PDB file of C-alpha atoms in Angstrom:
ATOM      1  CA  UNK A   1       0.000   0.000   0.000  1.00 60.00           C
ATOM      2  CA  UNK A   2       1.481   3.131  -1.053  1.00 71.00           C
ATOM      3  CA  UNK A   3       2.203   6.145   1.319  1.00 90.00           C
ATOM      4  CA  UNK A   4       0.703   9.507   0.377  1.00 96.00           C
ATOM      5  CA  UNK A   5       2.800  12.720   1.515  1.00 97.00           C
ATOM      6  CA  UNK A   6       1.481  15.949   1.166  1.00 98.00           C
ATOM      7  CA  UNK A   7       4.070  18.824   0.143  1.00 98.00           C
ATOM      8  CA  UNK A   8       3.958  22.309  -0.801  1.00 97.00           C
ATOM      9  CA  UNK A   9       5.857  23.642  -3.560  1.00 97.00           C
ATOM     10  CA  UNK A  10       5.964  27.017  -5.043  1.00 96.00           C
ATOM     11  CA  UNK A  11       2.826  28.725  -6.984  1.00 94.00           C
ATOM     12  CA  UNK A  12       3.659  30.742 -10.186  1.00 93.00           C
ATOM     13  CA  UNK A  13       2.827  33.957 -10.196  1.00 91.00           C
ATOM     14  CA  UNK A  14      -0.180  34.192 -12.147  1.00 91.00           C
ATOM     15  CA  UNK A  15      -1.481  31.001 -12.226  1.00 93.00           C
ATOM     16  CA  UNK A  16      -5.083  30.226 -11.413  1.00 92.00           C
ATOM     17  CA  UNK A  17      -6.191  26.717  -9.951  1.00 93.00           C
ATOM     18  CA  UNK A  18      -8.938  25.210 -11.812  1.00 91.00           C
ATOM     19  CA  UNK A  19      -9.625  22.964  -8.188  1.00 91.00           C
ATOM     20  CA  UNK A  20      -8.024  23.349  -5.489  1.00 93.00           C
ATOM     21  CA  UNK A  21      -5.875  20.154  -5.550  1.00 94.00           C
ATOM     22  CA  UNK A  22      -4.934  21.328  -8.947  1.00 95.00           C
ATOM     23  CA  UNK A  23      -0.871  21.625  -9.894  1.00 96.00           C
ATOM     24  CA  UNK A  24       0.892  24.219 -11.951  1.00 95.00           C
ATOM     25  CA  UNK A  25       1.699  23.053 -15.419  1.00 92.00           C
ATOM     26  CA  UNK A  26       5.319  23.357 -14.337  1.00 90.00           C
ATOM     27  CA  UNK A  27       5.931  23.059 -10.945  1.00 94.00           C
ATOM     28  CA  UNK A  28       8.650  23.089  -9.036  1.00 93.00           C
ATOM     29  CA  UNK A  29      10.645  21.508  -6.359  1.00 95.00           C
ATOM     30  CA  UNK A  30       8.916  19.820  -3.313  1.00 96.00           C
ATOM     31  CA  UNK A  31       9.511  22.192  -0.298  1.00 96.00           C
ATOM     32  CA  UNK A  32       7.704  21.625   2.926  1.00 96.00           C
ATOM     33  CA  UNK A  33       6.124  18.260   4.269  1.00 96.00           C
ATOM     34  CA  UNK A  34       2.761  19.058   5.571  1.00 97.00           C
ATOM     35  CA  UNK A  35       1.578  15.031   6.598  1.00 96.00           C
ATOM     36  CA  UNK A  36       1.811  11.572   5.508  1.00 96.00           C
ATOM     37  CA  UNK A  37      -0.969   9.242   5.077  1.00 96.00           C
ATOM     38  CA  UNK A  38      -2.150   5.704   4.462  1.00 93.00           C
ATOM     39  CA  UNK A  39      -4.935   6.466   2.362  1.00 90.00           C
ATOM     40  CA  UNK A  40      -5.413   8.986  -0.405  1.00 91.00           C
ATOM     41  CA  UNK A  41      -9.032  10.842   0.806  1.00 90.00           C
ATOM     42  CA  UNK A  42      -7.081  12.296   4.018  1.00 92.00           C
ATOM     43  CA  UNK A  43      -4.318  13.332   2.153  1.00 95.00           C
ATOM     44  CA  UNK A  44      -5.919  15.409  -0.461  1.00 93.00           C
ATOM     45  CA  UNK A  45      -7.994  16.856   2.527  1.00 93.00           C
ATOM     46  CA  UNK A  46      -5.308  18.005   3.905  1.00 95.00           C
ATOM     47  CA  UNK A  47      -4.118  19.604   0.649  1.00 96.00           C
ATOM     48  CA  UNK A  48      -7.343  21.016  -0.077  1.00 94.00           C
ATOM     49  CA  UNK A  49      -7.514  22.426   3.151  1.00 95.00           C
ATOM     50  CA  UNK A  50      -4.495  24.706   3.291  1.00 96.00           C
ATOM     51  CA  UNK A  51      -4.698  25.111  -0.436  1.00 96.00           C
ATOM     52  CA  UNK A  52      -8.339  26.882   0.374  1.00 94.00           C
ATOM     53  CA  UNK A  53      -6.385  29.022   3.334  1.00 95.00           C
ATOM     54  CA  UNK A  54      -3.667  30.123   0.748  1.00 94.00           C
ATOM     55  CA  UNK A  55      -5.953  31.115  -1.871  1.00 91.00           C
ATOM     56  CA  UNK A  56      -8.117  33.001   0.185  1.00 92.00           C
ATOM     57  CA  UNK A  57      -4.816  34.482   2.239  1.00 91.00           C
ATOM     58  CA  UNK A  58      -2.686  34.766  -1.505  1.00 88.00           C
ATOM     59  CA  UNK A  59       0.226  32.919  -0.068  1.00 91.00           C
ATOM     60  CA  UNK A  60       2.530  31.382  -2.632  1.00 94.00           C
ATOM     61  CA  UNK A  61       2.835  27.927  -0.947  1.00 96.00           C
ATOM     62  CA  UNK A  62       0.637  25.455  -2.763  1.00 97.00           C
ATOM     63  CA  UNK A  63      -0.194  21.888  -1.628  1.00 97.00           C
ATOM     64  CA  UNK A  64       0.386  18.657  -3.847  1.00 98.00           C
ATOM     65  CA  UNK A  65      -0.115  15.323  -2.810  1.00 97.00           C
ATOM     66  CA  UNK A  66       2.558  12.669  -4.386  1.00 97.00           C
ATOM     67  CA  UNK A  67       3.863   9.312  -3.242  1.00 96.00           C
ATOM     68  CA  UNK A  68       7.574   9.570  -2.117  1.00 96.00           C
ATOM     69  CA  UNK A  69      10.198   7.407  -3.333  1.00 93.00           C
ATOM     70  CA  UNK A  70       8.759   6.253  -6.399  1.00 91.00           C
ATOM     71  CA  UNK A  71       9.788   8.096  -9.780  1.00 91.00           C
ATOM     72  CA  UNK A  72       6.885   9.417 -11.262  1.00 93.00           C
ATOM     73  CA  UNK A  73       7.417  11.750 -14.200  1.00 93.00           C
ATOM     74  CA  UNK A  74       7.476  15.048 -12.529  1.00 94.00           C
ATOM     75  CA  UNK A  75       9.858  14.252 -10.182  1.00 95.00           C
ATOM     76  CA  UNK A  76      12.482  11.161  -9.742  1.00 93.00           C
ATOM     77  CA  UNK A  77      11.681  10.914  -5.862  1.00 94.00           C
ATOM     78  CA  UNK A  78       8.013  11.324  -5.988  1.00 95.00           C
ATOM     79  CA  UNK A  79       5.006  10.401  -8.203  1.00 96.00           C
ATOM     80  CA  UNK A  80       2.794  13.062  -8.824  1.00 97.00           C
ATOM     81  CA  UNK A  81      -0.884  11.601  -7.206  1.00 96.00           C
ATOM     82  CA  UNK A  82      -2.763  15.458  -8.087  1.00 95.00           C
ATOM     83  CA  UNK A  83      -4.786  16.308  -9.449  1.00 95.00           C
ATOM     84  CA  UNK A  84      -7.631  13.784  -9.158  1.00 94.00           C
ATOM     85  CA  UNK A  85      -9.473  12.765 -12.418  1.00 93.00           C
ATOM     86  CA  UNK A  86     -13.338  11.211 -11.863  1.00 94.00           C
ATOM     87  CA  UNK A  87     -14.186   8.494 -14.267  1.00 94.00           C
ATOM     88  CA  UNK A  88     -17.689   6.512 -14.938  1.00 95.00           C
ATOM     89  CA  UNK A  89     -16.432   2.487 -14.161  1.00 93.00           C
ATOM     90  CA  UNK A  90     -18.694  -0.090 -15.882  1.00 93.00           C
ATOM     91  CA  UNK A  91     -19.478  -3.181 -13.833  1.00 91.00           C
ATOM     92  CA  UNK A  92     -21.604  -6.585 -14.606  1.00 91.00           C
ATOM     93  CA  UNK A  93     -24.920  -6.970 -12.396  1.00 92.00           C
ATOM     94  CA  UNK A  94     -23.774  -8.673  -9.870  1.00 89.00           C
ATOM     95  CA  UNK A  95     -26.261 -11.873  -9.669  1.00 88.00           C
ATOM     96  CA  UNK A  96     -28.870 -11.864  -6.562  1.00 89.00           C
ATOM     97  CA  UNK A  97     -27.365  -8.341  -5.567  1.00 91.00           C
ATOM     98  CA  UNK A  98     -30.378  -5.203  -5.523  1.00 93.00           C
ATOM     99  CA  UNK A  99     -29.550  -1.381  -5.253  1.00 95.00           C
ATOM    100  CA  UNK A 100     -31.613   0.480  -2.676  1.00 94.00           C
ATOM    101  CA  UNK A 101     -29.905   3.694  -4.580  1.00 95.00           C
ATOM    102  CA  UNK A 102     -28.596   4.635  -8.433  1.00 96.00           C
ATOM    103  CA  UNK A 103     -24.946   5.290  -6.535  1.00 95.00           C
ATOM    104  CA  UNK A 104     -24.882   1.926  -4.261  1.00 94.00           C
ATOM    105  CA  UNK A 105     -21.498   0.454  -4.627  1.00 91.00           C
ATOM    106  CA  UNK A 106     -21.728  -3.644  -4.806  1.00 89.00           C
ATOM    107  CA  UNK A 107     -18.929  -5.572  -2.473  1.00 83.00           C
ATOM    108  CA  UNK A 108     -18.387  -7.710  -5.541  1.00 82.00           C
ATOM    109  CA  UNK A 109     -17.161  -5.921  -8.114  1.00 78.00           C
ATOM    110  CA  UNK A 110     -16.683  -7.503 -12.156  1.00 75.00           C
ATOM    111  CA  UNK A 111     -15.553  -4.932 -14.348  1.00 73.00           C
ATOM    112  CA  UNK A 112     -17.234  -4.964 -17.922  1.00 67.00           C
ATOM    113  CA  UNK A 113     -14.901  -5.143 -21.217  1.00 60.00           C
ATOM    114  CA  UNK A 114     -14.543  -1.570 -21.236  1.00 57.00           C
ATOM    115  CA  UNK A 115     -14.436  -0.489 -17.796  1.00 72.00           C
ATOM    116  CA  UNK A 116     -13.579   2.934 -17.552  1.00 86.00           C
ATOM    117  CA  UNK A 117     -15.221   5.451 -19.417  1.00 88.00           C
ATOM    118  CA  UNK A 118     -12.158   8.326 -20.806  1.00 89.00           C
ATOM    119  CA  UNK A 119     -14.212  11.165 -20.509  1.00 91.00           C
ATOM    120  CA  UNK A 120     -12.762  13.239 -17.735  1.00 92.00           C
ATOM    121  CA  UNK A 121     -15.412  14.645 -15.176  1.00 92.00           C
ATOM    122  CA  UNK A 122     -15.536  16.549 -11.798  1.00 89.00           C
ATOM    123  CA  UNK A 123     -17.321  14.387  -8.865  1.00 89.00           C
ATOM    124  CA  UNK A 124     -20.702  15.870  -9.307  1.00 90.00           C
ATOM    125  CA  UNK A 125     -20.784  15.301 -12.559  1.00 93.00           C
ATOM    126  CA  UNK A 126     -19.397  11.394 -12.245  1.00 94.00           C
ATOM    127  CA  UNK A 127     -22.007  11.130 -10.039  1.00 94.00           C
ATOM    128  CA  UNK A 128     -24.939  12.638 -11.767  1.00 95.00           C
ATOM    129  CA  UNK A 129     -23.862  10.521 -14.484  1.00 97.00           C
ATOM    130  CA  UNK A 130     -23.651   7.111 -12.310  1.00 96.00           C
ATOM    131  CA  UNK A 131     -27.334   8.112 -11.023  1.00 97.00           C
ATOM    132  CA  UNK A 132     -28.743   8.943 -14.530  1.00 97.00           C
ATOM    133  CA  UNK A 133     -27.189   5.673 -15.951  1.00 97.00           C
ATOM    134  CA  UNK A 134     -28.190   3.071 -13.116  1.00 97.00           C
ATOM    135  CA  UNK A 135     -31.870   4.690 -12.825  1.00 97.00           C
ATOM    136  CA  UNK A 136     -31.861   3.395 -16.640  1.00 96.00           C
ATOM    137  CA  UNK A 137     -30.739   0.086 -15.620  1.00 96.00           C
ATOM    138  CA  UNK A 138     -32.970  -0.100 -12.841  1.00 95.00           C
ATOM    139  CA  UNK A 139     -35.989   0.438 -14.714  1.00 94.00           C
ATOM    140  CA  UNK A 140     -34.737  -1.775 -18.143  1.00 93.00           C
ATOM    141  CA  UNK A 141     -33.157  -4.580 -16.099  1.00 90.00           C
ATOM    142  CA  UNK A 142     -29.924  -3.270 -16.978  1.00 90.00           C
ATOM    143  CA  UNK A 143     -27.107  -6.412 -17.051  1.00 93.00           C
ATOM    144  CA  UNK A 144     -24.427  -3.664 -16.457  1.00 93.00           C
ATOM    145  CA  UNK A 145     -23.902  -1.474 -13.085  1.00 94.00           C
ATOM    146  CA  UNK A 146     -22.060   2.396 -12.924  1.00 95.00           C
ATOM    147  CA  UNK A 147     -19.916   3.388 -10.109  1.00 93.00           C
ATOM    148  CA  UNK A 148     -17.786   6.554  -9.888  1.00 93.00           C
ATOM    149  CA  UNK A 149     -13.837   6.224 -10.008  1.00 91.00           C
ATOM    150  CA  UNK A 150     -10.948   8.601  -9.155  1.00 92.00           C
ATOM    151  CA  UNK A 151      -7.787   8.177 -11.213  1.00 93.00           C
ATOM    152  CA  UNK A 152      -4.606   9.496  -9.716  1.00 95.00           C
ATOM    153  CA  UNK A 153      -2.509  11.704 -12.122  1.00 95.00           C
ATOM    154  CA  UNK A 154       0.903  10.124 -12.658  1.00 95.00           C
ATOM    155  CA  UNK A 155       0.453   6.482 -13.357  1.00 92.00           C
ATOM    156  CA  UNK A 156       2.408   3.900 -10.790  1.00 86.00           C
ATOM    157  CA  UNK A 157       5.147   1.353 -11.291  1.00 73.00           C
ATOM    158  CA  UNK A 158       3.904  -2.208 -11.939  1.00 62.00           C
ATOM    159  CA  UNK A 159       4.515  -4.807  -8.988  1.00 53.00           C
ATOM    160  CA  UNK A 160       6.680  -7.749  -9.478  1.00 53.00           C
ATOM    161  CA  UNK A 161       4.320  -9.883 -12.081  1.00 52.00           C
ATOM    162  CA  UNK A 162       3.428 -13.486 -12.158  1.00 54.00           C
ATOM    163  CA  UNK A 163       4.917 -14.667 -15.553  1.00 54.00           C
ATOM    164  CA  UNK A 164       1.918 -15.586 -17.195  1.00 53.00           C
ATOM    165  CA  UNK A 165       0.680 -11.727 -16.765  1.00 51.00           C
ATOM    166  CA  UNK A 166       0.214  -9.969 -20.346  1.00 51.00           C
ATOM    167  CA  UNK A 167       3.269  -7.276 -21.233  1.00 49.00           C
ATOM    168  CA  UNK A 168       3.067  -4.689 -23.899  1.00 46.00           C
ATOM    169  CA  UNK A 169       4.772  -4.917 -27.565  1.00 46.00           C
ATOM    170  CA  UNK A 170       7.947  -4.559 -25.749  1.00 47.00           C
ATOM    171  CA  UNK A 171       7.762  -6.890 -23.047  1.00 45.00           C
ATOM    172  CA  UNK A 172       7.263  -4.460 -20.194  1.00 46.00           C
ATOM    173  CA  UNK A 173       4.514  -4.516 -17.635  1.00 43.00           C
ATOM    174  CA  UNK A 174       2.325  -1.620 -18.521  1.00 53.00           C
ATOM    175  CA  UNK A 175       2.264   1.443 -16.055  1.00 65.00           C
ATOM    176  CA  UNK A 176      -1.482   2.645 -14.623  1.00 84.00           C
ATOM    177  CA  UNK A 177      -2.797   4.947 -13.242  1.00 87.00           C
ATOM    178  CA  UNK A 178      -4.009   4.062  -9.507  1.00 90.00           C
ATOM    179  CA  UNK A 179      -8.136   4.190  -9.041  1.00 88.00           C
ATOM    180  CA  UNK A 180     -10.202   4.705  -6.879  1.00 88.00           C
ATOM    181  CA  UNK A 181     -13.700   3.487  -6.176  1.00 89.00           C
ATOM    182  CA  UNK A 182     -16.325   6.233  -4.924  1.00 89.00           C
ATOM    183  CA  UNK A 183     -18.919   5.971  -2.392  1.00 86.00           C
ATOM    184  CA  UNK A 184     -21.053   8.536  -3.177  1.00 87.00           C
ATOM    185  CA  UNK A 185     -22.471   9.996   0.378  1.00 84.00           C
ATOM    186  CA  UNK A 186     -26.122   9.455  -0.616  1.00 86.00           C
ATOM    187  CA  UNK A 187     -25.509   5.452  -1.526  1.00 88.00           C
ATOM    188  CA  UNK A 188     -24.639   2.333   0.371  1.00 88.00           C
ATOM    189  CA  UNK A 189     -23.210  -1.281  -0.286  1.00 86.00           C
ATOM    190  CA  UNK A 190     -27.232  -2.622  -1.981  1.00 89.00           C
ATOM    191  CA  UNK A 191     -28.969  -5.500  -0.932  1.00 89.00           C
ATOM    192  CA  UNK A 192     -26.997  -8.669  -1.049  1.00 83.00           C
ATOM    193  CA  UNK A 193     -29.693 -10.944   0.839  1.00 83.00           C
ATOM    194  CA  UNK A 194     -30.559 -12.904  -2.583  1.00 83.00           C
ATOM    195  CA  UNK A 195     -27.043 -13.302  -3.267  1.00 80.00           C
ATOM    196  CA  UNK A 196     -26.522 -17.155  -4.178  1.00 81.00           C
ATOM    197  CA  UNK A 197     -23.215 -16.242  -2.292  1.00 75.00           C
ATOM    198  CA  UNK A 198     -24.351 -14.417   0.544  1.00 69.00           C
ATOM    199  CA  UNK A 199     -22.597 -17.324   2.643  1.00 72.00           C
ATOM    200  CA  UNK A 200     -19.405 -16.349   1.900  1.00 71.00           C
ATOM    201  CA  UNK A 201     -17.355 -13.587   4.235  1.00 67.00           C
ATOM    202  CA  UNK A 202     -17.682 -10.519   0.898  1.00 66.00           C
ATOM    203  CA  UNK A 203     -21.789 -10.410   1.772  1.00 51.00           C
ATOM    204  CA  UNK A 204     -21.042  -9.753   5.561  1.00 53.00           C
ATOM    205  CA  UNK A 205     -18.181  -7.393   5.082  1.00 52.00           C
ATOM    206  CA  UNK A 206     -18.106  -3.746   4.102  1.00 52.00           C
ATOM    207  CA  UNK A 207     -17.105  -2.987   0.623  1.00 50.00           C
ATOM    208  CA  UNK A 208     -13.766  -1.878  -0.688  1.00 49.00           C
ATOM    209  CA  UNK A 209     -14.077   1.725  -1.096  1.00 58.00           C
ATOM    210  CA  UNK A 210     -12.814   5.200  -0.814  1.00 60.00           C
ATOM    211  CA  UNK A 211     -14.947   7.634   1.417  1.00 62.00           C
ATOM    212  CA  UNK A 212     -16.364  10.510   0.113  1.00 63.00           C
ATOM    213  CA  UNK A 213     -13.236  13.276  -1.753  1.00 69.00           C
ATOM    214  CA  UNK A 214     -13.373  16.082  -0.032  1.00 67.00           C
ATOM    215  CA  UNK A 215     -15.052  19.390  -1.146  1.00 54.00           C
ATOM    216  CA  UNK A 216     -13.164  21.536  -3.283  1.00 46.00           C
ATOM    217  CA  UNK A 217     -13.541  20.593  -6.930  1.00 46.00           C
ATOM    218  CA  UNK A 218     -15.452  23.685  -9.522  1.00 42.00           C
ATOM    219  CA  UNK A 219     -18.538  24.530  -8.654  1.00 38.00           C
ATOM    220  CA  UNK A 220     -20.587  23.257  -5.916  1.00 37.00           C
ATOM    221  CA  UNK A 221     -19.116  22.566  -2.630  1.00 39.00           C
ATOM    222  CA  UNK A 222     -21.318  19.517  -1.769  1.00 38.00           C
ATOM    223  CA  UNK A 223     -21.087  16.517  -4.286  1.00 39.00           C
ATOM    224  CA  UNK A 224     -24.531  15.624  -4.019  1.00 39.00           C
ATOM    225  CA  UNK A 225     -25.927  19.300  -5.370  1.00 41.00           C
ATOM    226  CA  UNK A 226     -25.350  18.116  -8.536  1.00 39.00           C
ATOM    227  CA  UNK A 227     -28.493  15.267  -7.944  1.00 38.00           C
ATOM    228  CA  UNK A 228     -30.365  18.149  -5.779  1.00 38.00           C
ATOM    229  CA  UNK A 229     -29.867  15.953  -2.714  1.00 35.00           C
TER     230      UNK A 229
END
């Protein structure tokens, strides 16, 4: 499990943060450690959270969140984790499994042929789009499930692979980007009580899954505005 570090580094004059766990098209060497984490969702809080302060106090110190000591293509110490990308994931129907919501999250998760959608979106609009598409497979009896996905930036160096694991046209392990799975704040895990594998420990046990991201993307402060919630 990777380490997240936040770190501030300088802000060009002039430049203007789309979000505020955006990064300057340039930037510069890391400077100040503000925290370490085990999980991404804190860290970026804590980024967004003194990157709000210094925008609204104009202090030159911006906050990036990276993981430290692992290249990444910005930096040869550090891979570049900001800013976040949100994605539309396609999943099958998992069998016996029932939303109670259009954003539930399903503890077992099979990823369709072409899982992730490339259109880039901010969270409300990831999840507007997860609502608008599951309420269609709710009321068709839809084979295929939509949950929300945040993509790191810089992508992340492949773990040792079994041999048998396909490599690219060159025989290298491909490099991704890390994802996330959502969990929208208005959804839950579904109903998994007519699971034919309800027996087994993944219908007890919470779901894999990244909390809520933080406020601070364009436009609306809450991600469930976008829905009217």
């Amino acid at each position: 499990m990777p380490t997240y570090q936040v770190a501030t580094l300088q802000r060009p004059p002039g430049w203007q943060p789309r979000t505020l766990d955006d990064v300057p098209p340039s930037p510069g060497e890391l400077l100040e450690t503000l925290g370490r984490f085990d999980q991404l969702w804190p860290a970026i809080r804590c980024a967004v959270q003194h990157n709000r302060r210094a925008r609204d106090d104009a202090s030159q110190a911006w906050a990036v969140v990276v993981e430290p000591g692992t290249r990444g293509q910005t930096w040869a110490t550090a891979r570049l984790c900001t800013p976040i990308s949100y994605h539309v994931r396609t999943l099958w129907w998992p069998d016996g499994w029932e939303p109670v919501t259009p954003v539930d999250v399903p503890a077992c998760q099979s990823p369709a042929e072409s899982q992730i959608d490339p259109e880039v979106l901010t969270y409300q609009q990831a999840v507007a789009k997860v609502w608008a598409l599951n309420q269609q497979s709710i009321h068709f009896a839809g084979s295929t499930w939509y949950v929300v996905v945040a993509v790191e930036n810089e992508p992340a160096a492949p773990a040792p692979p079994p041999a048998d694991r396909p490599k690219d046209h060159q025989g290298e392990e491909p490099m991704m980007r890390p994802l996330h799975v959502v969990q929208p704040e208005v959804g839950g895990p579904g109903d998994c009580s007519h699971c034919p594998a309800r027996s087994l420990p993944c219908s007890s046990a919470a779901p894999t899954r990244d909390p809520v991201p933080p406020a601070g993307r364009s436009g609306s402060e809450s991600p469930g505005a976008a829905l009217g919630l």
